[in-house]
Amino acid sequence: MSQDNKGEARPFSSSKLSVLRKHPYFCDLDPEAFEQLCRYAKHSTLKRGTTIVSKGDPGNSLIAVISGTVKISVSSADGRSAILNLIGPGEIFGEMSVLDGQPRSADATANTNCEIFVIDRREFLPFVRSQPALAMKFIELLCARLRWTSDQVEQVILQNLPGRLASALLRLTEKHKQEPKGRTIAVTQQEISEMVGMTRESINKQLRAWAARDWVRLEHGAIVVLDVDALRELAEAGGGEDA
């Protein structure tokens, strides 16, 4: 992963900094503290497919996404993959290893061309200690990650394919509900299959059935959710036999 500023101090555009400023965990920092945080941030531009961190790497940095999407995933020895999360603009990742000092628990890959800020653990931890309110927000973030993981485990164990797929689409739309086109999910059917643990063929068959009901619309590299209520009802029911 190459960094285009090589760590030297230089101003970033206000639009890039505003992404960091709008993050719910940094928005309440006073101007002086936020300016200090920005001095730690190193800017990187990444091409699609670039490995940002690998499972087992030292947890030595916190990463904020400015633009693009980062895929958080794990792989088995026989080549199977599971996507744990998709991190978009304004979101951060890598906080668990930064806070506990343990190796990375998953791979992070640029799912599209990306811009990111990287903040070194050696600078970030003293900063968090000086900002008790920020430390509490990171506790909240870790709790949210745990709830997300618990929901995924519950869905894999208890729901059938339609329920799992509906739940996954709802989670992704919820993450982008504030965007003007918040119900358009930039995700491929292969990526969805790796999120819910089913084959791409099964995912395609189910999505086409929903498209015929006008619940979703399929686009190249994206899924548009048209009927949130129908998917939510299906997810809450666990899938149902006639989904």
Short mmCIF file of C-alpha atoms in Angstrom, two decimals:
data_model
loop_
_atom_site.label_atom_id
_atom_site.label_comp_id
_atom_site.label_asym_id
_atom_site.label_seq_id
_atom_site.Cartn_x
_atom_site.Cartn_y
_atom_site.Cartn_z
CA MET A 1 0.00 0.00 0.00
CA SER A 2 1.62 3.22 -1.15
CA GLN A 3 1.01 6.57 0.47
CA ASP A 4 1.11 9.55 -1.82
CA ASN A 5 2.32 12.03 0.77
CA LYS A 6 5.04 9.82 2.29
CA GLY A 7 4.10 11.17 5.70
CA GLU A 8 5.15 14.78 5.16
CA ALA A 9 2.96 17.58 6.46
CA ARG A 10 0.85 19.11 3.72
CA PRO A 11 -2.68 20.50 3.56
CA PHE A 12 -5.51 18.31 2.33
CA SER A 13 -8.46 19.64 0.37
CA SER A 14 -11.37 20.71 2.54
CA SER A 15 -13.61 18.13 0.84
CA LYS A 16 -11.36 15.28 1.96
CA LEU A 17 -11.11 16.59 5.50
CA SER A 18 -14.87 17.11 5.63
CA VAL A 19 -15.37 13.36 5.19
CA LEU A 20 -13.32 12.80 8.34
CA ARG A 21 -14.99 15.73 10.11
CA LYS A 22 -18.49 14.35 9.44
CA HIS A 23 -17.69 10.99 10.98
CA PRO A 24 -19.84 10.59 14.11
CA TYR A 25 -16.76 9.75 16.17
CA PHE A 26 -14.85 12.90 15.16
CA CYS A 27 -17.60 15.47 14.56
CA ASP A 28 -17.64 16.67 18.19
CA LEU A 29 -13.89 17.22 18.48
CA ASP A 30 -12.99 20.84 19.13
CA PRO A 31 -11.19 22.55 16.20
CA GLU A 32 -7.77 22.32 17.82
CA ALA A 33 -8.11 18.60 18.52
CA PHE A 34 -9.43 17.92 15.02
CA GLU A 35 -6.53 19.83 13.51
CA GLN A 36 -4.16 17.70 15.56
CA LEU A 37 -5.85 14.52 14.31
CA CYS A 38 -5.52 15.70 10.71
CA ARG A 39 -1.79 16.22 11.17
CA TYR A 40 -1.50 12.51 11.91
CA ALA A 41 -3.49 11.46 8.82
CA LYS A 42 -1.49 10.22 5.84
CA HIS A 43 -3.29 10.22 2.52
CA SER A 44 -3.24 7.26 0.11
CA THR A 45 -4.82 6.58 -3.26
CA LEU A 46 -5.35 2.92 -4.10
CA LYS A 47 -6.29 1.04 -7.22
CA ARG A 48 -9.05 -1.54 -7.18
CA GLY A 49 -7.77 -4.88 -5.89
CA THR A 50 -4.97 -3.40 -3.78
CA THR A 51 -4.41 -5.23 -0.49
CA ILE A 52 -4.57 -2.70 2.34
CA VAL A 53 -4.01 -5.10 5.23
CA SER A 54 -3.89 -8.90 5.47
CA LYS A 55 -5.13 -11.13 8.24
CA GLY A 56 -2.30 -11.59 10.74
CA ASP A 57 -0.61 -8.27 9.95
CA PRO A 58 0.37 -6.04 12.90
CA GLY A 59 -2.48 -3.74 13.90
CA ASN A 60 -0.49 -0.55 13.59
CA SER A 61 -2.93 1.89 11.98
CA LEU A 62 -6.50 3.15 11.90
CA ILE A 63 -7.90 3.68 8.41
CA ALA A 64 -10.65 6.06 7.25
CA VAL A 65 -12.23 5.75 3.79
CA ILE A 66 -12.55 9.02 1.88
CA SER A 67 -13.90 7.64 -1.39
CA GLY A 68 -14.57 4.22 -2.86
CA THR A 69 -15.31 0.97 -1.06
CA VAL A 70 -13.10 -1.35 0.99
CA LYS A 71 -13.94 -5.04 1.33
CA ILE A 72 -13.34 -6.75 4.67
CA SER A 73 -13.08 -10.49 4.14
CA VAL A 74 -11.58 -13.80 5.23
CA SER A 75 -10.50 -16.77 3.12
CA SER A 76 -10.12 -20.49 3.70
CA ALA A 77 -7.16 -22.65 2.68
CA ASP A 78 -9.19 -24.10 -0.21
CA GLY A 79 -9.85 -20.65 -1.69
CA ARG A 80 -13.36 -19.94 -0.42
CA SER A 81 -14.04 -16.37 0.68
CA ALA A 82 -16.52 -14.69 2.99
CA ILE A 83 -17.18 -10.97 2.98
CA LEU A 84 -17.68 -9.64 6.49
CA ASN A 85 -18.35 -6.01 5.62
CA LEU A 86 -18.12 -3.34 2.93
CA ILE A 87 -16.69 -0.05 4.22
CA GLY A 88 -17.68 3.10 2.34
CA PRO A 89 -16.84 6.82 2.39
CA GLY A 90 -16.93 8.34 5.86
CA GLU A 91 -16.43 5.01 7.62
CA ILE A 92 -13.36 3.74 9.47
CA PHE A 93 -11.89 0.29 10.02
CA GLY A 94 -8.98 -1.36 11.76
CA GLU A 95 -9.93 0.03 15.15
CA MET A 96 -10.00 -3.33 16.93
CA SER A 97 -6.34 -4.17 16.30
CA VAL A 98 -5.30 -0.58 16.93
CA LEU A 99 -6.93 -0.60 20.35
CA ASP A 100 -5.88 -4.06 21.56
CA GLY A 101 -2.53 -4.33 19.78
CA GLN A 102 -3.35 -7.77 18.35
CA PRO A 103 -2.87 -8.86 14.70
CA ARG A 104 -5.46 -8.04 12.06
CA SER A 105 -8.44 -10.39 12.17
CA ALA A 106 -9.35 -10.09 8.47
CA ASP A 107 -8.15 -8.93 5.07
CA ALA A 108 -8.97 -5.44 3.79
CA THR A 109 -8.92 -4.90 0.03
CA ALA A 110 -9.77 -1.92 -2.16
CA ASN A 111 -13.03 -3.08 -3.73
CA THR A 112 -12.96 -0.05 -6.04
CA ASN A 113 -10.42 2.69 -6.63
CA CYS A 114 -10.13 4.29 -3.20
CA GLU A 115 -8.79 7.20 -1.23
CA ILE A 116 -8.01 6.64 2.43
CA PHE A 117 -6.48 8.33 5.46
CA VAL A 118 -4.09 6.22 7.54
CA ILE A 119 -3.40 7.19 11.17
CA ASP A 120 -0.52 5.45 12.94
CA ARG A 121 -1.31 3.64 16.19
CA ARG A 122 1.65 5.30 17.95
CA GLU A 123 0.04 8.69 17.38
CA PHE A 124 -3.61 7.67 17.63
CA LEU A 125 -3.55 6.00 21.05
CA PRO A 126 -2.09 9.00 22.92
CA PHE A 127 -4.62 11.18 21.09
CA VAL A 128 -7.53 8.98 22.24
CA ARG A 129 -6.22 9.04 25.82
CA SER A 130 -6.35 12.83 25.71
CA GLN A 131 -9.97 12.76 24.45
CA PRO A 132 -12.12 10.72 26.89
CA ALA A 133 -15.32 11.38 24.95
CA LEU A 134 -13.68 9.96 21.81
CA ALA A 135 -12.61 6.86 23.74
CA MET A 136 -16.25 6.27 24.71
CA LYS A 137 -17.33 6.59 21.10
CA PHE A 138 -14.85 3.93 20.09
CA ILE A 139 -16.32 1.63 22.72
CA GLU A 140 -19.69 2.26 21.06
CA LEU A 141 -18.15 1.47 17.67
CA LEU A 142 -16.78 -1.85 18.91
CA CYS A 143 -20.21 -2.70 20.35
CA ALA A 144 -21.81 -1.89 16.99
CA ARG A 145 -19.31 -4.15 15.20
CA LEU A 146 -20.11 -6.98 17.63
CA ARG A 147 -23.86 -6.56 17.09
CA TRP A 148 -23.28 -6.60 13.30
CA THR A 149 -21.32 -9.84 13.60
CA SER A 150 -23.92 -11.39 15.91
CA ASP A 151 -26.66 -10.55 13.40
CA GLN A 152 -24.69 -12.18 10.59
CA VAL A 153 -24.12 -15.35 12.61
CA GLU A 154 -27.80 -15.48 13.58
CA GLN A 155 -28.90 -15.11 9.97
CA VAL A 156 -26.56 -17.83 8.68
CA ILE A 157 -27.72 -20.27 11.35
CA LEU A 158 -31.44 -19.51 11.55
CA GLN A 159 -32.53 -18.04 8.21
CA ASN A 160 -32.92 -19.66 4.82
CA LEU A 161 -31.54 -18.06 1.64
CA PRO A 162 -34.35 -15.51 1.05
CA GLY A 163 -34.18 -14.36 4.67
CA ARG A 164 -30.39 -14.08 4.62
CA LEU A 165 -30.38 -12.21 1.33
CA ALA A 166 -33.12 -9.81 2.43
CA SER A 167 -31.28 -9.12 5.69
CA ALA A 168 -28.03 -8.44 3.85
CA LEU A 169 -29.67 -5.98 1.45
CA LEU A 170 -31.39 -4.19 4.33
CA ARG A 171 -28.10 -3.85 6.22
CA LEU A 172 -26.44 -2.34 3.18
CA THR A 173 -29.30 0.09 2.50
CA GLU A 174 -29.33 1.14 6.16
CA LYS A 175 -25.66 2.09 5.95
CA HIS A 176 -26.38 4.49 3.07
CA LYS A 177 -29.82 5.75 4.06
CA GLN A 178 -28.67 9.38 4.19
CA GLU A 179 -27.46 9.41 0.57
CA PRO A 180 -29.74 10.78 -2.19
CA LYS A 181 -29.73 7.39 -3.93
CA GLY A 182 -29.43 5.49 -0.69
CA ARG A 183 -31.29 2.41 -1.93
CA THR A 184 -28.86 1.77 -4.77
CA ILE A 185 -26.28 -0.68 -3.45
CA ALA A 186 -22.99 -0.81 -5.36
CA VAL A 187 -22.41 -4.52 -4.92
CA THR A 188 -22.08 -7.46 -7.30
CA GLN A 189 -24.02 -10.69 -7.01
CA GLN A 190 -20.74 -12.52 -6.37
CA GLU A 191 -20.02 -10.21 -3.43
CA ILE A 192 -23.53 -10.74 -2.06
CA SER A 193 -23.05 -14.50 -2.35
CA GLU A 194 -19.86 -14.23 -0.27
CA MET A 195 -21.73 -12.19 2.33
CA VAL A 196 -24.59 -14.65 2.83
CA GLY A 197 -22.74 -17.92 2.20
CA MET A 198 -24.66 -19.13 -0.86
CA THR A 199 -23.71 -19.67 -4.50
CA ARG A 200 -23.91 -16.86 -7.02
CA GLU A 201 -26.39 -18.91 -9.05
CA SER A 202 -28.75 -19.15 -6.07
CA ILE A 203 -28.42 -15.43 -5.42
CA ASN A 204 -29.16 -14.61 -9.07
CA LYS A 205 -32.24 -16.84 -9.12
CA GLN A 206 -33.64 -15.23 -5.96
CA LEU A 207 -32.92 -11.67 -7.09
CA ARG A 208 -34.61 -12.30 -10.44
CA ALA A 209 -37.69 -13.59 -8.64
CA TRP A 210 -37.75 -10.41 -6.54
CA ALA A 211 -37.16 -8.26 -9.61
CA ALA A 212 -40.28 -9.83 -11.18
CA ARG A 213 -42.22 -8.62 -8.11
CA ASP A 214 -40.69 -5.14 -8.35
CA TRP A 215 -38.96 -5.56 -4.99
CA VAL A 216 -35.54 -4.90 -6.52
CA ARG A 217 -34.03 -3.80 -9.81
CA LEU A 218 -30.80 -5.37 -11.07
CA GLU A 219 -28.18 -3.11 -12.62
CA HIS A 220 -24.61 -3.71 -13.73
CA GLY A 221 -22.58 -3.93 -10.53
CA ALA A 222 -25.49 -2.74 -8.39
CA ILE A 223 -28.81 -3.71 -6.85
CA VAL A 224 -31.58 -1.13 -6.41
CA VAL A 225 -33.96 -1.88 -3.53
CA LEU A 226 -37.48 -0.79 -4.55
CA ASP A 227 -39.59 -2.25 -1.73
CA VAL A 228 -37.86 -2.04 1.65
CA ASP A 229 -41.00 -3.09 3.54
CA ALA A 230 -41.35 -6.34 1.58
CA LEU A 231 -37.73 -7.27 2.26
CA ARG A 232 -38.02 -6.35 5.92
CA GLU A 233 -41.12 -8.50 6.34
CA LEU A 234 -39.32 -11.38 4.68
CA ALA A 235 -36.21 -10.96 6.83
CA GLU A 236 -38.23 -10.83 10.03
CA ALA A 237 -40.08 -13.99 9.04
CA GLY A 238 -36.79 -15.76 8.40
CA GLY A 239 -37.35 -16.21 4.67
CA GLY A 240 -40.56 -18.12 4.20
CA GLU A 241 -41.11 -21.05 1.86
CA ASP A 242 -42.63 -19.03 -1.00
CA ALA A 243 -40.05 -16.22 -1.11
#
